CSV table of C-alpha atoms in Angstrom, one decimal:
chain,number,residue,atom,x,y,z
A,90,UNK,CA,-60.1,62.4,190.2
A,91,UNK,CA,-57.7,62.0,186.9
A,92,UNK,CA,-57.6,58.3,188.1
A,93,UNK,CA,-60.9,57.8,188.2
A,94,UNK,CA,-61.2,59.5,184.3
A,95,UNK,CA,-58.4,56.8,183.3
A,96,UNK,CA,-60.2,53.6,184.8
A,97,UNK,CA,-63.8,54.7,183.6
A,98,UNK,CA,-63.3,54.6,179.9
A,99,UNK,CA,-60.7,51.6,180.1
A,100,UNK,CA,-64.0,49.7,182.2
A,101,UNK,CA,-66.3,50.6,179.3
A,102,UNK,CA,-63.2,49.4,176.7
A,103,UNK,CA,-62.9,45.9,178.8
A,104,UNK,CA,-66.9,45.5,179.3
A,105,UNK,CA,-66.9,46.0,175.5
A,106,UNK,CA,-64.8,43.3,173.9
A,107,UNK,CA,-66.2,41.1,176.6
A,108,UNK,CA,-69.7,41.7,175.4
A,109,UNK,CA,-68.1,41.4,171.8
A,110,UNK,CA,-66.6,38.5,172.2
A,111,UNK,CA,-69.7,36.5,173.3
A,112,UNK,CA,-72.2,37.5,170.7
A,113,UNK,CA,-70.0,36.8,167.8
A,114,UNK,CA,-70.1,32.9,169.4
A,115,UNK,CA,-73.5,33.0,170.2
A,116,UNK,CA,-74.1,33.5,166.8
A,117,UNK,CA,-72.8,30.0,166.0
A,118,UNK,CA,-75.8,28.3,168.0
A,119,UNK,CA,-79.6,28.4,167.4
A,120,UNK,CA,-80.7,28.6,170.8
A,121,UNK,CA,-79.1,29.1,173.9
A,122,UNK,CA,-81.9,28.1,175.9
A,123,UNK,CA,-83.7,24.6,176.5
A,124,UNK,CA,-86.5,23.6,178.9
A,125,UNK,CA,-87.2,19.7,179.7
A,126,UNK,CA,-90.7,20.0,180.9
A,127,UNK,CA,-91.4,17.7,183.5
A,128,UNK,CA,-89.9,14.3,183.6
A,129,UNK,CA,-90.3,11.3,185.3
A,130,UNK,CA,-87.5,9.9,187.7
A,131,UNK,CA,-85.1,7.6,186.3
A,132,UNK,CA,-86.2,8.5,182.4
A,133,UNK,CA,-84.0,9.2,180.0
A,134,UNK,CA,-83.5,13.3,178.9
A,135,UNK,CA,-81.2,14.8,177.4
A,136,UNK,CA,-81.2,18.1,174.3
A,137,UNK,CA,-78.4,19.0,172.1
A,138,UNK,CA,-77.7,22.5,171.3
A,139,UNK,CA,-76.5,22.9,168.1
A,140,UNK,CA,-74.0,25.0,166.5
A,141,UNK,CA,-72.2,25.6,162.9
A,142,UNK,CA,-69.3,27.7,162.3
A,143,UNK,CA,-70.4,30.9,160.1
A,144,UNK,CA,-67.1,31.7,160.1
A,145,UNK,CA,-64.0,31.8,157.7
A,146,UNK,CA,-61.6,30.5,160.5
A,147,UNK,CA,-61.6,27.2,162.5
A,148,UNK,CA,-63.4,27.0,165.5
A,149,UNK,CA,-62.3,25.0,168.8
A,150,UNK,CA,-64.1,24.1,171.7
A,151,UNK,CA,-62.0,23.2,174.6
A,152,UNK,CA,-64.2,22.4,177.2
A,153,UNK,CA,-68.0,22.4,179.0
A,154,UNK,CA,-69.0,22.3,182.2
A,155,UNK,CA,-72.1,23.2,184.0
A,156,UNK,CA,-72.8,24.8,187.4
A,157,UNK,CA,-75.2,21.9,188.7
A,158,UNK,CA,-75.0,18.7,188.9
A,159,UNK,CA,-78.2,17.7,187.7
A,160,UNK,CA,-76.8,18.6,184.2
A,161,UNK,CA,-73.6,16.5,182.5
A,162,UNK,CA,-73.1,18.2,179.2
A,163,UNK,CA,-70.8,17.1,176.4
A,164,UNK,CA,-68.7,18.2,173.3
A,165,UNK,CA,-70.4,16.3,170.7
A,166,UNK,CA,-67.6,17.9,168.0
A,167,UNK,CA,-65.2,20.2,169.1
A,168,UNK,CA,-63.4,21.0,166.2
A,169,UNK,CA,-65.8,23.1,163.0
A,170,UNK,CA,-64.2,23.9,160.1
A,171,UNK,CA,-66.5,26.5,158.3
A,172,UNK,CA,-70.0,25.7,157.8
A,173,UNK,CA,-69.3,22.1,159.6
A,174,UNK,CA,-72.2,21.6,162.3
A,175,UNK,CA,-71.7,20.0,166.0
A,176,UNK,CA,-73.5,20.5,169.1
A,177,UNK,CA,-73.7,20.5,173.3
A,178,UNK,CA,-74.7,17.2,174.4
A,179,UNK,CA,-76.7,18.2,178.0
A,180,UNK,CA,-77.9,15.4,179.9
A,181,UNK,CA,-80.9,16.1,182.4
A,182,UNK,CA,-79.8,14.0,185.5
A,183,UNK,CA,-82.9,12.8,186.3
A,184,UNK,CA,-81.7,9.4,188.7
A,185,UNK,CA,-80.0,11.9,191.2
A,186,UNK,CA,-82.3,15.1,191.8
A,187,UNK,CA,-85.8,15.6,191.7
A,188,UNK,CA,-87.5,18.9,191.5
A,189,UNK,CA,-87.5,21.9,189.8
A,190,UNK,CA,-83.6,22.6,188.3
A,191,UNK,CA,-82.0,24.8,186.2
A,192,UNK,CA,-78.1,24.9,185.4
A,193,UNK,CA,-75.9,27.0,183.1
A,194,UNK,CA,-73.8,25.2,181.2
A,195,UNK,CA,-70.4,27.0,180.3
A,196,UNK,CA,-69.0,26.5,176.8
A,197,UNK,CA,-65.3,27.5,175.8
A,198,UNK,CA,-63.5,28.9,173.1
A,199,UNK,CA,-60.2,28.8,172.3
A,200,UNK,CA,-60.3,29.0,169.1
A,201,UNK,CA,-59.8,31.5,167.0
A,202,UNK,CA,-60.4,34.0,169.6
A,203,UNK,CA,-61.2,32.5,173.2
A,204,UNK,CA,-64.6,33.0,174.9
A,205,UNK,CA,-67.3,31.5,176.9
A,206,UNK,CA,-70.9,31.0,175.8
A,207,UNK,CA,-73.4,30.2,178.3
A,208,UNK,CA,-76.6,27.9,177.9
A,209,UNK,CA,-79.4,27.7,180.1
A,210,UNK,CA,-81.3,24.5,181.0
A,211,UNK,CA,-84.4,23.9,183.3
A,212,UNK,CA,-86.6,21.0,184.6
A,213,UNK,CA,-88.8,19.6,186.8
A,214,UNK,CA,-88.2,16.1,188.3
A,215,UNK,CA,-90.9,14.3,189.3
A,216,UNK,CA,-90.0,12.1,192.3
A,217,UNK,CA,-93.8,10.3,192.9
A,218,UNK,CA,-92.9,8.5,189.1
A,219,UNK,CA,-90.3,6.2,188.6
A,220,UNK,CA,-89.5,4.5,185.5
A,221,UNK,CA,-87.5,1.7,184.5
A,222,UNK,CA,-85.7,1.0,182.1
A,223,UNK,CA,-85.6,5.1,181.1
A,224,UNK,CA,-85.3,4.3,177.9
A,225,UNK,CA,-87.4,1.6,175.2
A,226,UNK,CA,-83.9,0.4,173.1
A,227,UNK,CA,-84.6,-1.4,170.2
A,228,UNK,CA,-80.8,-2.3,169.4
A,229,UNK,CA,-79.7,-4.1,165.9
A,230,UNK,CA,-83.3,-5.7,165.2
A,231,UNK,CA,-82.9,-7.2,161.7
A,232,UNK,CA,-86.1,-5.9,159.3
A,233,UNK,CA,-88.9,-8.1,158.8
A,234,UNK,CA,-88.6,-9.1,162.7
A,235,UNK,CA,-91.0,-8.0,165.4
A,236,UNK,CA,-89.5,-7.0,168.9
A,237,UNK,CA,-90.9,-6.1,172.2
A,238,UNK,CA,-89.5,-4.4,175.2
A,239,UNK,CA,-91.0,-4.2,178.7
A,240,UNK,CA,-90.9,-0.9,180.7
A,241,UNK,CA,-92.3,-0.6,184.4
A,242,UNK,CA,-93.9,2.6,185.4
A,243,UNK,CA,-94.2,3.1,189.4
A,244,UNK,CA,-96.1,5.8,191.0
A,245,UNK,CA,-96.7,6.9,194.4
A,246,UNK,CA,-99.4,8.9,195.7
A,247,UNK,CA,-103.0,9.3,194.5
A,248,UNK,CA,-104.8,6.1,195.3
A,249,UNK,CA,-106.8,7.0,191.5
A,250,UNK,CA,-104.3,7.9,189.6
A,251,UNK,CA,-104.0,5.6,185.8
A,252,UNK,CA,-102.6,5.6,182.4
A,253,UNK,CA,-105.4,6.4,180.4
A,254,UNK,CA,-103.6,7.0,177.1
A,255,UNK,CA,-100.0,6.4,175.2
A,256,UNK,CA,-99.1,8.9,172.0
A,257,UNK,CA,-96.3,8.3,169.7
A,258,UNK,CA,-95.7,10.1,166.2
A,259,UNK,CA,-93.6,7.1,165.4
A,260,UNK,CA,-96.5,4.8,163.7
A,261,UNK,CA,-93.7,1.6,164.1
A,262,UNK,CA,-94.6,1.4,167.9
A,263,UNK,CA,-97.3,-0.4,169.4
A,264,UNK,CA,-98.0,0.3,173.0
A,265,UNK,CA,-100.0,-1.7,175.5
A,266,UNK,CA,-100.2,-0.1,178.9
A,267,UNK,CA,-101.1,-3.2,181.7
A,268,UNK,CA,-101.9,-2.0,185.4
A,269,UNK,CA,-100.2,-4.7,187.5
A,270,UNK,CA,-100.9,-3.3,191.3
A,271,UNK,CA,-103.0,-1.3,193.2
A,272,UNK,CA,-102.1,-0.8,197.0
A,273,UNK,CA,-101.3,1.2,199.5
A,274,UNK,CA,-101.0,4.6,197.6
A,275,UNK,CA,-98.9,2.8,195.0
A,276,UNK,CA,-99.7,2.2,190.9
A,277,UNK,CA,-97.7,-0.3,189.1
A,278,UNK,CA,-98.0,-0.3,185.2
A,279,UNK,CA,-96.3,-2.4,183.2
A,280,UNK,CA,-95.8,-1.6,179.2
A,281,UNK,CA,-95.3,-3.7,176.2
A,282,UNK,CA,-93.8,-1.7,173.5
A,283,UNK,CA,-94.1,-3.5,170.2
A,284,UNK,CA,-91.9,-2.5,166.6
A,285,UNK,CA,-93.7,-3.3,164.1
A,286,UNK,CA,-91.9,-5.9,161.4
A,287,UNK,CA,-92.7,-3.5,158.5
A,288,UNK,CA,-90.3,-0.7,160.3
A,289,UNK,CA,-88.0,1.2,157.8
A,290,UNK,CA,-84.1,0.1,158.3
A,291,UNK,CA,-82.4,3.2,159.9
A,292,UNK,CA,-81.6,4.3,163.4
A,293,UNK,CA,-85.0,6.1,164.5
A,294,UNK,CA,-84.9,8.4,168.1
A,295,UNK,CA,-88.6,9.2,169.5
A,296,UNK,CA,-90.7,10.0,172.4
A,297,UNK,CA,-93.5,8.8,173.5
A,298,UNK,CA,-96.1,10.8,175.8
A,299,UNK,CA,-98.1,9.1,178.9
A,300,UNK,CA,-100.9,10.1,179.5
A,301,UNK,CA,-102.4,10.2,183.1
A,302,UNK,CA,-105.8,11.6,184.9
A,303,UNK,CA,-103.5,13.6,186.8
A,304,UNK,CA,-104.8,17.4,185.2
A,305,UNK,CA,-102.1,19.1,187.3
A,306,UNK,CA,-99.1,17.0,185.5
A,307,UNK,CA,-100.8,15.1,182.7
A,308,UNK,CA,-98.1,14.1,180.3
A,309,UNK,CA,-95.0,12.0,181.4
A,310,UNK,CA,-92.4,11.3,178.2
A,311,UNK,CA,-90.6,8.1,177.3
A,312,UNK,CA,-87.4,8.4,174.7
A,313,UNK,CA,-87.7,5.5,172.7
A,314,UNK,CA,-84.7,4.6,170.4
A,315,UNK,CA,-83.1,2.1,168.3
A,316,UNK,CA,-81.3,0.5,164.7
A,317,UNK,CA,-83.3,-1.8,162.5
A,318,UNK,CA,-80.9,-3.1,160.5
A,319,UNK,CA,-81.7,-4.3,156.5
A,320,UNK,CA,-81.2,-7.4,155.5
A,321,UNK,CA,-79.2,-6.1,152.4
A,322,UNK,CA,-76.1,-3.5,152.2
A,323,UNK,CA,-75.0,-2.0,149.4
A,324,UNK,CA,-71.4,-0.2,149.5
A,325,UNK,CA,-70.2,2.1,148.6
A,326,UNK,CA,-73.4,4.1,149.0
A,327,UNK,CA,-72.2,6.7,147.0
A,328,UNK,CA,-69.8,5.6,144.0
A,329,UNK,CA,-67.9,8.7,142.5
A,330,UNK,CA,-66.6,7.9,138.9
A,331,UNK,CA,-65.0,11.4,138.8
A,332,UNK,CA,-64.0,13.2,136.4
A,333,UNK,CA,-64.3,11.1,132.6
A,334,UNK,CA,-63.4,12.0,129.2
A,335,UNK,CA,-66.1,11.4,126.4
A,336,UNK,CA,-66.3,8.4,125.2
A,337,UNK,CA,-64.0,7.2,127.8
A,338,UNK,CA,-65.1,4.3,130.0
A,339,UNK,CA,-64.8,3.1,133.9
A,340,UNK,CA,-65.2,0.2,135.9
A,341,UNK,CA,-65.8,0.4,139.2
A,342,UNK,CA,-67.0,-2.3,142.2
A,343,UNK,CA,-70.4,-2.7,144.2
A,344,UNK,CA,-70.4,-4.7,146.9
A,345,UNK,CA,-73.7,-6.5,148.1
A,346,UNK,CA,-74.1,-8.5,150.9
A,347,UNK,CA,-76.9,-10.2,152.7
A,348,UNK,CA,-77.2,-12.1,156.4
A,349,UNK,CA,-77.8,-15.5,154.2
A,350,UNK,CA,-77.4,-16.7,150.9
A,351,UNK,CA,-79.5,-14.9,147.7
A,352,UNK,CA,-79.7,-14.0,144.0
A,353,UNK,CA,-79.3,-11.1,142.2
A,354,UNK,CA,-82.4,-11.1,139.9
A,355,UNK,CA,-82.0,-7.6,138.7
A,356,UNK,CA,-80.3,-4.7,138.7
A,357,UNK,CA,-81.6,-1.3,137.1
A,358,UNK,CA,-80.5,1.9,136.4
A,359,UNK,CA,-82.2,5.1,134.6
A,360,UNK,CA,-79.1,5.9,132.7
A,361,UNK,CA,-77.6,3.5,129.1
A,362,UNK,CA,-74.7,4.3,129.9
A,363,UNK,CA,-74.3,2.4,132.5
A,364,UNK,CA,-73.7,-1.7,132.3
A,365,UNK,CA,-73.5,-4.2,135.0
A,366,UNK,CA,-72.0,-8.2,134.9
A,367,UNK,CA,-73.9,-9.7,138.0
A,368,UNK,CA,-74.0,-13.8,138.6
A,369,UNK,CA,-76.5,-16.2,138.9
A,370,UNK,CA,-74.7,-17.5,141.7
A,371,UNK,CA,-76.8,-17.9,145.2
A,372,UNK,CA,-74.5,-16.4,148.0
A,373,UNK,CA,-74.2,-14.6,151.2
A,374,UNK,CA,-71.4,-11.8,149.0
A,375,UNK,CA,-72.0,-10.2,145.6
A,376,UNK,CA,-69.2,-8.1,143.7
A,377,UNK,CA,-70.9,-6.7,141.0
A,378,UNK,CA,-68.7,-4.9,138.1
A,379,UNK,CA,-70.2,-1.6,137.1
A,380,UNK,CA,-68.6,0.2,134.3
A,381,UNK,CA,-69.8,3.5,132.5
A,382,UNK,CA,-69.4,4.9,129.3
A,383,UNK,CA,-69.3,8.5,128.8
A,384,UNK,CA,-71.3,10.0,126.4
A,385,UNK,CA,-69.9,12.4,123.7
A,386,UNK,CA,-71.1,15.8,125.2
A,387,UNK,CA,-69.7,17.3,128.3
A,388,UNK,CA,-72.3,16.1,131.4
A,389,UNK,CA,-73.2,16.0,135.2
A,390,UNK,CA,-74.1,12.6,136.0
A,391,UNK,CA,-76.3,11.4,138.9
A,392,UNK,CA,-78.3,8.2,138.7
A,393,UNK,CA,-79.6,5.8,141.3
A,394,UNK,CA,-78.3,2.4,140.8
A,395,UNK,CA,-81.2,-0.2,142.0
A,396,UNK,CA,-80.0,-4.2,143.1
A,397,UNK,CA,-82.7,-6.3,143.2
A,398,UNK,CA,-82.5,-9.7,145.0
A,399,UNK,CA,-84.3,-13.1,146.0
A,400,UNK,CA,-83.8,-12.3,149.9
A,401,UNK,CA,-86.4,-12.1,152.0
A,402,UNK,CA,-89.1,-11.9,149.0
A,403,UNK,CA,-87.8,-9.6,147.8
A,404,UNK,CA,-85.5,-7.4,149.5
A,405,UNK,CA,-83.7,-4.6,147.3
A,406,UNK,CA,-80.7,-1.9,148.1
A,407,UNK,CA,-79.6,1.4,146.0
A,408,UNK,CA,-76.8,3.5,145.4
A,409,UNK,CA,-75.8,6.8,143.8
A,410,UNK,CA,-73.3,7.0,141.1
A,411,UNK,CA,-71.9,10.3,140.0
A,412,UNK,CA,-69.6,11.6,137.2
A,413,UNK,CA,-68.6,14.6,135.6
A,414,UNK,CA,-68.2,14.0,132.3
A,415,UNK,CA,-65.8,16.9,130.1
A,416,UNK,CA,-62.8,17.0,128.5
A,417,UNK,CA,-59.6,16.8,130.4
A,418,UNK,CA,-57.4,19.4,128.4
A,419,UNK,CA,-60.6,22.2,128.6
């Protein structure tokens, strides 16, 4: 009996700080929960679940794992500093299992207290689709350039089944869905996925939706991704000047750089202050000297530095510049 009075509140002690030392990690992420849909075999799906350290003290995550095989997660940072975000990289293993899935996906902490979060994924895997490749990848396509990629969709089943539609938010992608066969319970659909030459430079990760007659499972996604890369860099693409005294001035370096040889016609810049020494010269590397004068008052400075070239018709790069302008000895 006395035993039994010890172990009881020591139980409610250990359940307690266990339950304690879950929520204040859970805390860190914004949801703990993720549901793929339905996918089609072979495509590419995968979710990150993000966290940021609201805490004072470091945070380290020392490993993942999940409790199916149909999930593969990954640290995508595992050391946060305060406020510093990461996340749970949790790939849906859709080339290996088919169905409907769920995993749990085991996060731990050892730092600065250790615990365990737990994540929950589900699925459904449709085996009758396949597609190949998984993914559209539009890799390193220089601006102004149009690109296409080829995808195959495959079904198997319904001898009526068709692609009647294909939805993108991303108004850079042209698609053009092309049946190719028609036998023996099997579809073949070929796509043509076109990037427009008028794209935005940037690395751009979207989805596209199929849509099919069949009511039951009408939508099938596609991840399409890629880099279209500008014809012009400018670096650095921030310049800090620092702190400057009044009336003091500071010469700093940007670099521009083209894939072939240009002119800088122009360079402009909201702020006096600022003065630029660029050459008529026609070539592939620019060093242009920037120097800044500080004004006589105290001052936050932020202005957007505009290089305006020959290449491509045209084709232009910016940078910020920033100072703080006040007097050393205050």
């Amino acid at each position: 009996m006395f035993r039994n009075l010890v172990i009881a509140p020591l139980l409610v002690c250990l359940l307690t700080h266990a339950a304690y030392a879950q929520s204040w990690a859970t805390k860190m992420f914004q949801t703990t929960t993720h549901d793929f849909g339905t996918v089609a075999r072979a495509a590419k799906s995968d979710y990150v679940f993000e966290i940021q350290n609201i805490f004072k003290e470091t945070v380290h995550i020392s490993g993942v794992r999940a409790s199916c095989g149909c999930a593969i997660p990954s640290v995508v940072k595992p050391t946060l500093a305060t406020w510093e975000k990461g996340g749970i990289l949790v790939e849906f293993n859709t080339r290996a299992f088919l169905g409907q899935r769920k995993a749990t996906i085991t996060v731990t902490i050892d730092q600065p207290y250790y615990t365990e979060v737990q994540l929950t994924i589900t699925g459904f895997i449709r085996g009758d689709i396949v597609i190949d490749p998984g993914t559209v990848k539009f890799d390193g396509i220089e601006q102004g350039d149009e690109a296409t990629q080829t995808v195959n969709v495959s079904y198997a089943g319904r001898t009526d089944w068709q692609i009647v539609d294909v939805r993108s938010a991303n108004q850079n992608l042209i698609v053009e869905p092309t049946e190719m066969q028609r036998a023996n319970g099997r579809v073949d659909y070929q796509l043509k996925v076109h990037l427009r030459p008028d794209a935005p430079s940037g690395y751009f990760n979207d989805q596209m939706v199929l849509v099919t007659n069949d009511y039951q499972q009408q939508q099938i996604p596609l991840r399409v991704e890629g880099h279209v890369v500008a014809p012009l860099s400018v670096s650095p693409s921030t310049l800090n000047l620092g702190v400057i005294q009044p009336g003091q001035s500071i010469t700093r370096k940007l670099v521009v750089k083209g894939k072939k040889p240009f002119r800088v016609t122009d360079i402009k810049c909201g702020d006096a202050n600022f003065a630029f020494e660029p050459t008529d010269e026609e070539k592939v590397l620019h060093i242009i000297p920037i120097t800044f004068t500080a004004g006589a008052e105290p001052a936050q400075i932020s202005q957007e530095i505009t290089v305006e070239t020959d290449l491509n018709g045209g084709s232009t790069g910016a940078v910020l510049a920033t100072a703080t302008v006040r007097d050393l000895e205050s």
